[in-house]
């Protein structure tokens, strides 16, 4: 379908006699999609077995009559209080050994099989009751898996599951001892039931012990989702099953979970996300009311890959949120800008959270399209404008395929968190720094999973900090004839979290004749300048082998080396170094670039280039050769402004 | 009685043959009041039922013979070790679920009814034994309720009590679900016994859940105090029952506890309080050896209201303390200054803590009027000087009634702690900033409780950040013909912690035609300058309605608006903005002001104006029109100096 | 024996067919000593009672054939998993009440008598099997007692042990109540079994309660070590029993533990130790790749005393480690410098940790003499050079005896940790500041225990911050005719953690007529300049008495006073003040000094003076009068360089 805006709506929060006017007004705004139900279990089943689905059907009737498509969320993120009476041990246990109780949300343990069955039961009930409703447009499973740190639980249920998972993986305890290197500190096990969860030990556990627990925990999220997916798809194979993921949340492998999803979506709160991030203070200050200008885009591109090409914004920030330390008002126009940027990256739907600010409960300070007194809030008008502009431009199609790709891998997130070696050097930060550097020139970027088997069609592929090679990536790089950039730590471990026999990056000599002989990790604030500009910081490798030196630091340590079209970056860099590396690769690959003012970003979709100005001041765009008429805005792009320009050739 | 100095004395800590000389020396100093006994339970009842009160009676005999009045503390803050054998579950549980054991003090749970009965029992025993002692001058209940974070307990006893309290409050579970807004995340309850305490949840609980728990916990403190009060007053209705409160401690509602007190007192440790406060580093540095120049005064005025007009300092810092990170020596003269300032604000008694520094136990580094080797410490001489000056001036009467008042409300402390929305914006800090701004001009200020029904007699009343209107305050403002200043967040919630239907400040249009349409909260360090001077910071509101703009910020957002004599401040401000607002109101109300040098503060009592110099350098006072002769000190007021001047008209 | 280098080797980590070539190569390097076995329990006894010692004997055979002496570590720091099945309650409990489980190392409770017996059992088994092996050169007990905070446990076993220990110490509960001062807050006990461990109380416990628990815990470490020592010495009285202590670790009394050791050793990781220390940022930056230039030396001198004159480095850092936040590569040459410095201070053996970097498990990022791919790492060549230089110079003998001594006392570490009074003023930091000040002039320093009975032979003795006098020190100072420097807090408490009757420093008037009348503690950043240079900071005392003022601060408060040759320092100082005090004492004692460039340090051993340059730039040495020929290096000492010069007279 053509891109559309949506909204999150909670009929159970409002008097039923408000529903009609709410729905009519949604239609007026130009909303096409409404998500409901994901927190409504206690209204659907107030006591065990007492099912009350009529009100939801009536709400869908009302919405459907306005031509709105309804996405129904399974309510499994908020099991009712009586569920805890049935399954007291379904509550998760935190790493400090504390059972986390009822009273908020996500109070369940992914390892608890009894609750997994309850989740199947309520999903089946909803599927049976609603699958044939004419307004039904799709399903959302649960809500924000892992939010509030709920991927990991240190409960008896998790312990049982983990032991079984290990036994399935390793077969014999001797095989586990061998793979884990338990010999190191007399940690050999005699039986699987002696293995504990990796918390509350005297000092750190084996890195593979920790990593396997993260793999196990991730698998439970995927298994939990699959149960709902299978039920929902059995009834309506034609309707999409969606989950709403989050920003910078990597505790489970989203690629794996998305094996049982049709569409990925994510919840985009740019200002809150910047506030709670570890971005530098100057970024937080400059983009206080806009959010990080590359973070949403990165996730758009990432979730497009997670969703097999299809993705939505399920929750879009409409104004101040309630959950950061400070919650500033967005610049006027940002609720429009964020939506346009998402569409530029290929979003099918951008759904604002929420129709009306709730005057009660935990999120009462979270803005909506309306205020608690039912009056429109500023985002109401911005959403309406977006809907009108979408219609006017007739934009469609999909995001243009970028010719640069970055591999983003969840296991690397876990591995470098398990074994930082240089505090402050973070996998995600490093990947995003490279993303921002490529994107600065207006180049569209694709994100790839570590199961990617071919890099065909790309001019440049970067593998910024891969923990351990997958067979697929080995295959992809061996066949690739574009420019390949490998970053520090890449290939430095085996899947069992040991050094590979030939050390990292562990590639055949004909591809890259290089060994990392030593790691020099540096505290924040210590920088080693690189000749020509930029600095290495936090992570530095010393290498040996025959690769040619492209850049070196003032101590003569190679920073960027190459062998043919394979490049290896030995360090993490400041912004200037990362930009120099990206620029060098772009020049080597002979890619044309755009000239874009500070604070402005762009992307191509459906024959249009969409510019957005994250800056707090207006900028003047330079018309690129492939650009024809401005269809939204113009060359003079104000703060929080959007300019859409028609391209000469379809994207 | 005329103002008098006192001292805290622990006869059980010293050989009995020292008592006579100690008492004689107290009389020499000019001490009139001696507090004893509040930690002596294990000496009064070494094993259950073995009562040993003779030594205390002998101590009172000795003190009484010197004309000293004795305040006896009930020893319930330190139950003996054997009590834990009797009631193992009387120990409180912290928010992390850990039972806090014996070995220090305040090891009891306000919700534990068994211990409440033990507290009644020992109070009855003391009342029976001592009520007729001729030296008895009054009682202190317990000691520093809530110290060390002991108001809240997360124990089974607290859980039982909380559920019962909720049932009493709401009647039906449906009423609770409705009032709490449990529908939000499927948090509906079927029965009261399903409700848990608001700790150890996955993410935040309902704000009203948290607030109701704080209300419940506060009620337990009040109930605990009432048990002792009723017993003590039954025997000697003529003697005051007092409790010693603390600085900036707001976990329970002191107005409620004081419903069963005759006199409020508080324990004033200005240097330690500044050290542990969140005041800015520059204040901590400037007043390192003096304490915050407005904090003690604020509490003096506040506890005067809490005590229905009667208040004491029960513990006055005499030198370095032991409990802050650093414990500097006060400037010479401060032990005198602090006492004089308390008397200026109406204190009946200022009692130094303690007669002699203990050479053993937890507080061995805490100074007294004597050193551990029995020699006098510097404060000994300062206390003596105060006693002589009180006598020489003949100061009496009460604190002059200020014509400016501020509402201080405990529920607002809790509410904005439950829901900060802007980290760093704190109710107490905001109230005290306004207090300091008014006081800078030498104006006497009164503190009012939220149960105040009339503002008669005030020129200016400020309600700096009220959580929710009380019926009494609504009545008071509707009748008030002075100048009223409402601060940000005022009236923005209902008593059930929801938005009021017409949004904050939720006043009738004829009084103030204004709605807060949006909150813009800012991180520390981001300031929005206000035209004319000062800046908004942390909290900013955007408003709509018909009020007239008095001040606006550089973005054109109204900061101070008015409708007749009602003013509304939309933001929290830096020191300069708060001063401008206070100055504006003072000018509007046409109040005469004094000119006072930096670091100097003053207050009027009994026909005298008392100046104190908190600064580290001498200052020159300007004689005001109503001032006649200097009776203590003079116009040239040294660092840590005191000047008392007789007024032409009695205060 | 002559000084020798060694290495830590883990035959169980490598294929047995690598052992021969490893051993041959060790001999080539010049290694004489190899430590093995300290983490091998699960390979020695895979299931209870199934003893597998053959592999270890074969490993010793291989090593012995190359002339290497083997130090066998008892494996008690890493009990196998099956041991937890036998003794589930042997796991320690942390101060938060959490049982710390299996999965890393040091998972045992020193108070657990069942595990103490298991430790005796495995020690007896090793002793029986290996005592007669010709390659056996000595034993190491356990590994790094207390590492990862394992000295203290809050378990039922510890509680039982503590109560018994108290009963043994005090005899009656009345005696304990009296000694502890329990009267203070009604803390009197009726029976020993009412006393709890000093954790999880509402506020702080009695300081003596805390101190006695630390004494008890320290005694358990000593008792644990004695069990192994007695067994090992019974079989081979001629072989040394050694333990490897750590840097700045003071949770147990090392002097006490060393009563059952023949040689002290410690594990020296200079770069990691600086990184995790609280040294100022500028020091961390200047010595990022070298480590603090005085810290290793201090420990060398200290462990020489702990070891009754005999000491080793059991683990020497060879390259980047894995356990600090950042783990930088040492400057080239540091692995040689550190070894030479240790030998200069009298080390018998410097043993590098470890032969080869492990490609698996927790320490896989910790460098060794070889890389994980079996290639030599840089330290391999540096170790070889050290071995060659030792042989070439023929250096032998012992460390020259310094004429300056400092008392270092563990109880003072504990006491000032229990009762800081001035946060940031730390006993160890204060002692080391004085150590560095004396050492700056090239003077050799000795460290003394608080059981030292005579100061004969010293020109200057400093007691920097002694908690409470021991009979031995009282005897030593009363007989001493050199210069004595007492620092702040010295003698300010009794052994029961109370003020002495005549207050600190509690010395006879004829020795020092001085009382500390008041303590003025200051927050970091507040400094009080001393006339003539330097500043007092953190801790300041005000005194009375007849001592003569040598230095005073700008407020006229005496800083250094003297009575004859006894000096008392009333404050903790910045680097400049500490240097001035040291310089003053050196001048008074009329001691000759050397002139040494910045960053360079030296010490005398066996007729040689060894200079090491910790700085990052080369320096030029001035030849001293007693120096003859340079035998290693020369006057021009490079960064990380070593210069050894022959002295005219044997040291």
Short mmCIF file of C-alpha atoms in Angstrom, two decimals, chain C residues 26-213:
data_model
loop_
_atom_site.label_atom_id
_atom_site.label_comp_id
_atom_site.label_asym_id
_atom_site.label_seq_id
_atom_site.Cartn_x
_atom_site.Cartn_y
_atom_site.Cartn_z
CA UNK C 26 62.19 -21.60 29.24
CA UNK C 27 65.71 -22.77 29.87
CA UNK C 28 66.90 -20.85 26.81
CA UNK C 29 65.33 -17.66 28.14
CA UNK C 30 67.21 -18.12 31.37
CA UNK C 31 64.21 -18.94 33.50
CA UNK C 32 65.04 -20.82 36.70
CA UNK C 33 61.69 -21.13 38.48
CA UNK C 34 58.27 -22.25 37.24
CA UNK C 35 55.06 -21.99 39.23
CA UNK C 36 52.35 -24.52 38.36
CA UNK C 37 49.15 -26.03 39.63
CA UNK C 38 47.33 -23.38 41.63
CA UNK C 39 44.11 -23.64 39.61
CA UNK C 40 44.28 -27.34 38.69
CA UNK C 41 42.12 -29.04 41.30
CA UNK C 42 39.50 -30.30 38.85
CA UNK C 43 42.26 -31.94 36.82
CA UNK C 44 43.87 -33.40 39.95
CA UNK C 45 40.58 -34.72 41.35
CA UNK C 46 37.90 -34.71 38.65
CA UNK C 47 35.36 -36.36 40.93
CA UNK C 48 35.56 -36.74 44.71
CA UNK C 49 38.40 -39.02 45.63
CA UNK C 50 39.45 -39.82 42.06
CA UNK C 51 43.02 -38.52 42.25
CA UNK C 52 44.86 -37.88 38.98
CA UNK C 53 48.29 -36.62 39.93
CA UNK C 54 50.29 -38.38 37.27
CA UNK C 55 50.08 -35.61 34.72
CA UNK C 56 51.45 -33.14 37.19
CA UNK C 57 54.34 -35.41 38.06
CA UNK C 58 55.06 -35.84 34.35
CA UNK C 59 55.00 -32.07 33.92
CA UNK C 60 57.43 -31.67 36.80
CA UNK C 61 59.63 -34.34 35.24
CA UNK C 62 59.75 -32.42 31.99
CA UNK C 63 60.51 -29.14 33.70
CA UNK C 64 63.05 -30.71 36.03
CA UNK C 65 64.96 -32.17 33.14
CA UNK C 66 65.62 -28.61 31.98
CA UNK C 67 66.96 -27.67 35.38
CA UNK C 68 63.90 -25.71 36.31
CA UNK C 69 62.73 -25.51 39.89
CA UNK C 70 59.01 -25.98 40.29
CA UNK C 71 56.81 -24.11 42.76
CA UNK C 72 53.59 -26.03 43.22
CA UNK C 73 50.50 -24.08 44.16
CA UNK C 74 47.87 -25.69 46.32
CA UNK C 75 44.68 -25.45 44.25
CA UNK C 76 42.40 -24.26 47.02
CA UNK C 77 41.45 -20.96 45.39
CA UNK C 78 39.42 -22.94 42.85
CA UNK C 79 37.55 -25.83 44.43
CA UNK C 80 35.86 -27.97 41.77
CA UNK C 81 32.14 -27.86 41.14
CA UNK C 82 31.50 -31.16 42.90
CA UNK C 83 32.83 -29.62 46.11
CA UNK C 84 29.79 -27.33 46.19
CA UNK C 85 27.56 -30.40 46.06
CA UNK C 86 29.35 -31.68 49.15
CA UNK C 87 29.36 -28.35 51.00
CA UNK C 88 26.66 -26.06 49.63
CA UNK C 89 27.20 -23.66 52.54
CA UNK C 90 30.90 -23.18 51.81
CA UNK C 91 29.98 -20.39 49.41
CA UNK C 92 30.49 -16.97 50.90
CA UNK C 93 27.71 -14.41 51.37
CA UNK C 94 28.28 -10.78 50.50
CA UNK C 95 27.39 -7.76 52.60
CA UNK C 96 24.07 -7.51 50.79
CA UNK C 97 23.19 -11.02 51.90
CA UNK C 98 23.68 -12.70 48.53
CA UNK C 99 25.30 -16.14 48.33
CA UNK C 100 28.06 -15.91 45.69
CA UNK C 101 28.01 -18.99 43.51
CA UNK C 102 30.28 -21.23 41.49
CA UNK C 103 31.47 -20.20 38.04
CA UNK C 104 34.62 -18.17 38.53
CA UNK C 105 37.11 -18.50 41.42
CA UNK C 106 37.64 -17.92 45.16
CA UNK C 107 34.15 -19.27 45.79
CA UNK C 108 34.73 -20.25 49.40
CA UNK C 109 34.24 -18.85 52.86
CA UNK C 110 37.30 -18.61 55.10
CA UNK C 111 35.02 -19.32 58.06
CA UNK C 112 33.75 -22.62 56.69
CA UNK C 113 35.46 -25.35 58.68
CA UNK C 114 34.34 -28.12 56.34
CA UNK C 115 36.13 -26.47 53.46
CA UNK C 116 39.13 -25.78 55.63
CA UNK C 117 39.34 -29.54 56.15
CA UNK C 118 39.03 -30.15 52.38
CA UNK C 119 41.86 -27.70 51.90
CA UNK C 120 43.97 -29.65 54.36
CA UNK C 121 43.06 -32.89 52.58
CA UNK C 122 44.17 -31.80 49.10
CA UNK C 123 47.29 -30.16 50.55
CA UNK C 124 48.17 -33.42 52.29
CA UNK C 125 47.61 -35.34 49.04
CA UNK C 126 49.92 -33.00 47.10
CA UNK C 127 52.50 -33.03 49.84
CA UNK C 128 52.49 -36.82 49.97
CA UNK C 129 52.75 -37.16 46.21
CA UNK C 130 55.19 -34.41 45.32
CA UNK C 131 57.38 -33.63 48.32
CA UNK C 132 60.14 -35.90 47.13
CA UNK C 133 60.06 -34.82 43.53
CA UNK C 134 63.55 -33.61 42.63
CA UNK C 135 62.24 -30.61 40.69
CA UNK C 136 60.20 -29.33 43.60
CA UNK C 137 61.50 -25.94 44.70
CA UNK C 138 58.79 -24.82 47.06
CA UNK C 139 55.08 -24.33 47.56
CA UNK C 140 52.58 -21.60 47.06
CA UNK C 141 49.54 -21.69 49.33
CA UNK C 142 46.25 -21.00 47.57
CA UNK C 143 46.30 -17.90 45.33
CA UNK C 144 45.82 -14.21 46.12
CA UNK C 145 43.95 -14.50 49.38
CA UNK C 146 41.12 -12.02 49.46
CA UNK C 147 41.09 -11.24 45.75
CA UNK C 148 37.68 -10.05 44.50
CA UNK C 149 36.75 -8.94 48.03
CA UNK C 150 36.68 -12.44 49.48
CA UNK C 151 38.13 -11.81 52.92
CA UNK C 152 34.74 -10.88 54.34
CA UNK C 153 31.75 -13.18 54.28
CA UNK C 154 28.39 -12.56 55.92
CA UNK C 155 27.34 -16.19 56.07
CA UNK C 156 25.97 -18.33 58.88
CA UNK C 157 29.43 -19.90 59.12
CA UNK C 158 30.99 -16.49 59.61
CA UNK C 159 28.35 -15.56 62.18
CA UNK C 160 29.03 -18.69 64.21
CA UNK C 161 32.74 -18.14 64.03
CA UNK C 162 32.49 -14.47 64.95
CA UNK C 163 30.38 -15.15 68.04
CA UNK C 164 32.83 -17.77 69.25
CA UNK C 165 35.76 -15.46 68.55
CA UNK C 166 34.10 -12.70 70.56
CA UNK C 167 33.40 -15.04 73.43
CA UNK C 168 37.03 -16.13 73.41
CA UNK C 169 38.19 -12.55 73.34
CA UNK C 170 35.89 -10.96 75.90
CA UNK C 171 34.96 -13.86 78.14
CA UNK C 172 31.70 -12.37 79.39
CA UNK C 173 28.99 -10.45 77.63
CA UNK C 174 29.31 -7.73 80.27
CA UNK C 175 32.94 -7.29 79.32
CA UNK C 176 31.99 -6.96 75.67
CA UNK C 177 29.24 -4.45 76.45
CA UNK C 178 31.72 -2.41 78.44
CA UNK C 179 34.49 -2.57 75.83
CA UNK C 180 32.17 -1.84 72.94
CA UNK C 181 30.26 1.00 74.62
CA UNK C 182 26.92 -0.63 73.79
CA UNK C 183 25.22 1.69 76.27
CA UNK C 184 25.34 4.42 73.64
CA UNK C 185 22.17 3.47 71.76
CA UNK C 186 20.72 0.70 73.96
CA UNK C 187 22.82 -1.81 72.10
CA UNK C 188 23.62 -3.93 75.19
CA UNK C 189 23.68 -7.65 74.58
CA UNK C 190 22.43 -10.28 76.97
CA UNK C 191 24.20 -13.20 75.29
CA UNK C 192 26.89 -13.69 72.65
CA UNK C 193 24.44 -15.45 70.35
CA UNK C 194 22.52 -12.17 70.00
CA UNK C 195 25.38 -10.46 68.22
CA UNK C 196 25.00 -10.15 64.48
CA UNK C 197 27.46 -9.48 61.72
CA UNK C 198 27.93 -5.78 61.03
CA UNK C 199 26.00 -5.68 57.76
CA UNK C 200 22.45 -4.77 56.82
CA UNK C 201 21.79 -2.52 59.78
CA UNK C 202 19.71 0.65 59.66
CA UNK C 203 22.71 2.91 60.08
CA UNK C 204 26.34 2.35 61.04
CA UNK C 205 27.19 -0.18 63.75
CA UNK C 206 29.58 0.46 66.60
CA UNK C 207 33.04 1.10 65.16
CA UNK C 208 34.51 -1.57 67.41
CA UNK C 209 31.84 -4.02 66.22
CA UNK C 210 33.02 -3.43 62.67
CA UNK C 211 36.70 -3.50 63.62
CA UNK C 212 36.36 -6.70 65.60
CA UNK C 213 34.67 -8.32 62.60
#
